[in-house]
XYZ file of C-alpha atoms in Angstrom:
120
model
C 114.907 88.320 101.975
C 112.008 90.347 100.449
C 111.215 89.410 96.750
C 109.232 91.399 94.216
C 107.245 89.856 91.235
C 106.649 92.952 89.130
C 104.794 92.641 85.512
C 102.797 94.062 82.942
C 105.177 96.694 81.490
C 105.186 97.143 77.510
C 105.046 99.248 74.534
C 101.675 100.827 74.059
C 100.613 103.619 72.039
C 99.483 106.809 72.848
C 95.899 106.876 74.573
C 96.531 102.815 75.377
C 96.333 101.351 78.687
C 98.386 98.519 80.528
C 98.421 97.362 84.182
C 101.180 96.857 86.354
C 101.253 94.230 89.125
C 103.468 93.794 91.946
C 103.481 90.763 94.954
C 106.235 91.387 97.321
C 107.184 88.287 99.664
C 109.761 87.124 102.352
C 108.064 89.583 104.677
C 105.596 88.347 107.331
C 104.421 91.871 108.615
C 102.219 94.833 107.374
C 103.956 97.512 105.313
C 103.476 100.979 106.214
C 102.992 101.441 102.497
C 103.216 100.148 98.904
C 103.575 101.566 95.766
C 104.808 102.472 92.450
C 107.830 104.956 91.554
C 109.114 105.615 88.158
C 112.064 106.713 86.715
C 112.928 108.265 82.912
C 116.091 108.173 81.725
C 117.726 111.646 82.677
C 114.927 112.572 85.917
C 115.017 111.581 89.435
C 113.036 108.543 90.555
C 109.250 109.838 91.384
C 105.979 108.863 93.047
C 103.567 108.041 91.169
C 101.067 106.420 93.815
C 101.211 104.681 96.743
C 99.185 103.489 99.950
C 100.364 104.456 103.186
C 98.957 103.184 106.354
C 98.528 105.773 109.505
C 98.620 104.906 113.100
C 94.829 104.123 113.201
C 95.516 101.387 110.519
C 93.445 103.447 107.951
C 95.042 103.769 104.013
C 95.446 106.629 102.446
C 96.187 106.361 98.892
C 98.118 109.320 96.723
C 99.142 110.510 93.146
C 101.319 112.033 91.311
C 99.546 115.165 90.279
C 100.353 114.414 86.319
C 98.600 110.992 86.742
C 95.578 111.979 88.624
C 92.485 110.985 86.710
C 94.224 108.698 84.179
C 96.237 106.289 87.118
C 93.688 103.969 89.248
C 95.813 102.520 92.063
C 94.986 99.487 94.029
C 97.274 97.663 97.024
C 97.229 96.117 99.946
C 99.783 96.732 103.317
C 99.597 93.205 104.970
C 99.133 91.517 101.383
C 101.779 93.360 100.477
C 100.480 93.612 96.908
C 100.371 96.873 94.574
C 98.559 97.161 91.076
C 98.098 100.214 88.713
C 95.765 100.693 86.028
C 97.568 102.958 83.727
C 95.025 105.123 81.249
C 95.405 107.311 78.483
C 99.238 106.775 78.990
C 101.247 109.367 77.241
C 104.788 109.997 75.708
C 105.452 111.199 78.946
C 104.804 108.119 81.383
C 107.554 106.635 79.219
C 110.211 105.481 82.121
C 111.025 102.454 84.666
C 108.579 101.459 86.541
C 109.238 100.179 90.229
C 107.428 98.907 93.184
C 108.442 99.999 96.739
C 107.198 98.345 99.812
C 108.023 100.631 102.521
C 108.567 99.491 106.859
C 108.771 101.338 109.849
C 111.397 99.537 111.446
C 113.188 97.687 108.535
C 113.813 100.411 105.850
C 112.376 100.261 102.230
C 112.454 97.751 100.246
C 112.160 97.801 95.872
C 111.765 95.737 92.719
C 113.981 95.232 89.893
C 111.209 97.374 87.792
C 108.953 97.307 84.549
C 109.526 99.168 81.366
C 106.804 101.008 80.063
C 107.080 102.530 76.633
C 104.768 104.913 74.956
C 105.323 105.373 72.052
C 103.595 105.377 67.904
């Protein structure tokens, strides 16, 4: 059974920063990728950035578009370990925060999620 420790969710003002952490175990083999989703209250559950691992074993690592240049993502496939430096959060980041660990052969696999409030 695949278990997530997730942390570092919080209330933060505007312009503040907080990391997010996330250790997945109960899985022996490499991920195709890891990373972190969120979800506001009312919106579908979105990227936000992830590693993915190709067929040569190289990572590729992605944003979301609205996070690009704030968001510094970190993770590891066969640690099976994601972080995320959030930056100059925003009103807008306000949502769940959850980390995926994705296979090729035994489907996806996600925490329980972090809260992240931003908010004066």
């Amino acid at each position: 059974q695949v278990q997530f420790v997730e942390s570092g969710g919080g209330l933060v003002q505007p312009g503040g920063s907080l990391r997010l952490s996330c250790a997945a175990s109960g899985i022996i083999f490499r991920a195709s990728a890891m990373g972190w989703y969120r979800q506001a209250p009312g919106n579908q559950r979105e990227m936000v950035a992830q590693i993915t691992d190709d067929e040569n074993n190289d990572d590729k690592i992605d944003y979301a578009d609205s996070v690009k240049g704030r968001f510094i993502f970190s993770g590891d496939n066969a640690l099976h370990t994601a972080y995320l430096q959030m930056n100059n959060l925003k009103p807008e980041d306000t949502a769940m925060y959850y980390c995926k660990l994705e296979t090729r052969t035994r489907g996806d696999f996600w925490g329980r999620g972090t809260q992240v409030i931003v908010s004066t």
